[in-house]
XYZ file of C-alpha atoms in Angstrom:
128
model
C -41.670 -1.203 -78.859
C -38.703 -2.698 -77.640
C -36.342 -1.461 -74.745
C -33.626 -0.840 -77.785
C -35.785 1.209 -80.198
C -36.628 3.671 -77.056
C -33.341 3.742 -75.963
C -32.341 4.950 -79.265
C -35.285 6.885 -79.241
C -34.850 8.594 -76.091
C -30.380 8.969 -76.719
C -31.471 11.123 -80.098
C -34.172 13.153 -78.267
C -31.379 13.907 -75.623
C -28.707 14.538 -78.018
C -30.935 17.315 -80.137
C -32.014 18.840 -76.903
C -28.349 19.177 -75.914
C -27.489 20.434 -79.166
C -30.560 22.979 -78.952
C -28.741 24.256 -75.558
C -26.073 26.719 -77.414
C -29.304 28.552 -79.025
C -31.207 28.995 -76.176
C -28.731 30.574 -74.197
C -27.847 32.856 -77.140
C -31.232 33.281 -77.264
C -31.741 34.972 -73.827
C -28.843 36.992 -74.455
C -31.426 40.103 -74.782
C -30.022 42.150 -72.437
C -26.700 43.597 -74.507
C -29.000 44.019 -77.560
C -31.663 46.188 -76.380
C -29.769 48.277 -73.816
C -30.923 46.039 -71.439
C -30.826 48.159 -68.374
C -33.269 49.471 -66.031
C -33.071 52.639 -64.003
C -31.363 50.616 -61.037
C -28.918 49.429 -63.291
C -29.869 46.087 -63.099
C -29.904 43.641 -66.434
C -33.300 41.707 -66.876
C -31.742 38.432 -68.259
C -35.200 37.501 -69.576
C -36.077 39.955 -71.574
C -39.733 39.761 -71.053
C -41.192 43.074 -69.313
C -44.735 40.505 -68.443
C -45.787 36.997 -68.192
C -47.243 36.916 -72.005
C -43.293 38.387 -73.179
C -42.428 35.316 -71.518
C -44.666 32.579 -72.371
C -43.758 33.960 -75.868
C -40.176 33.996 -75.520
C -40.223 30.374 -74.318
C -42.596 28.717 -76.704
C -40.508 30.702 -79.913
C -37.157 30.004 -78.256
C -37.411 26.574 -76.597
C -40.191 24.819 -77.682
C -41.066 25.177 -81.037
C -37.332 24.112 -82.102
C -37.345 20.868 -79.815
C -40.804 20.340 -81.503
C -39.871 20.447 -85.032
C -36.382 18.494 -84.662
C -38.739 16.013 -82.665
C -41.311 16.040 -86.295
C -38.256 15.323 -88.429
C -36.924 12.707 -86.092
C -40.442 11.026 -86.620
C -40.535 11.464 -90.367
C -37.239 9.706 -90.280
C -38.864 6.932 -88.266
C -41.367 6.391 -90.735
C -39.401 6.543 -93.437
C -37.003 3.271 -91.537
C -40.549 1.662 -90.948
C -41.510 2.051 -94.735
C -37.845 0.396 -95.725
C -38.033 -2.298 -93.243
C -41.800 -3.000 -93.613
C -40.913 -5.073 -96.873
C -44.072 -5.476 -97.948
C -45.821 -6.983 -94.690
C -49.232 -5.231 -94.393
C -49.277 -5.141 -90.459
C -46.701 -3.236 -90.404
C -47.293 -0.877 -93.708
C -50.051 0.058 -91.677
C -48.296 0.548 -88.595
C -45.556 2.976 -90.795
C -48.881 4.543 -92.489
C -50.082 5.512 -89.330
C -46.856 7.155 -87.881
C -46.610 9.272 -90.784
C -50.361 10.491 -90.497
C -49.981 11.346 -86.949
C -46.726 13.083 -87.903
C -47.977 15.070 -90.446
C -50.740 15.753 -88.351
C -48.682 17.003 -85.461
C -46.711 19.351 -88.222
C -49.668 21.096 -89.784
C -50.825 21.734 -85.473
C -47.409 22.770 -84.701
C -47.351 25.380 -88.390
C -50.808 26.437 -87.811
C -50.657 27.126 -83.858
C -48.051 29.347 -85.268
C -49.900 31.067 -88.042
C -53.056 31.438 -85.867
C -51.489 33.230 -82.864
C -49.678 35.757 -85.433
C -52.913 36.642 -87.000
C -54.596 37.012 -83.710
C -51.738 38.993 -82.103
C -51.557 41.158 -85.990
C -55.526 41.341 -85.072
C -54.894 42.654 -81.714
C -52.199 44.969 -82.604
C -54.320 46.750 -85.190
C -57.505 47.366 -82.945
C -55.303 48.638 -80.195
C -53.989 51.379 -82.688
């Protein structure tokens, strides 16, 4: 790739993160909805009570959002690869294979998902 395609590249990654900012901190804003306060009286602006809390906080929160705007920004790619291919095989082939991998990385991204709800629905229920 050229030093103007990942300059683009890298000035809409910024631009969604920045965007993403407003939720996140709205996000972590726990602390007023659940009562928030301990018996010291001090706010936990994390809202996680253990490490798993907030491993799950952060990948729900923060990373699964820049991950899917990141999957449509890369369906849009291939989409301007298909347009501009115009027929030339080389790079038909190149625009195939950035939709497969796309795709690819969508159905991980939905399926990590799925998975760790059953397992955690799984867990839940022998713990009862």
């Amino acid at each position: 790739m050229n030093k103007k395609i990942l300059t683009v590249i890298g000035g809409t990654l910024l631009s969604m993160v920045l965007l993403l900012g407003p939720n996140v901190a709205h996000a972590v804003d726990c602390a007023n909805r659940e009562g928030g306060q301990t018996q010291t009286g001090i706010r936990n602006p994390i809202c996680a009570n253990s490490f798993l809390e907030l491993v799950e906080i952060i990948l729900r929160d923060i990373v699964s959002p820049i991950l899917a705007i990141v999957a449509v920004f890369f369906l849009m790619y291939s989409g301007f690869l298909f347009v501009t291919a115009q027929g030339n095989e080389t790079q038909l082939t190149k625009a195939k294979g950035v939709l497969k991998w796309t795709l690819i990385g969508l159905f991980v991204l939905i399926g990590a998902r799925v998975f760790a709800e059953i397992i955690q629905a799984t867990v839940t229920s022998l713990g009862e």
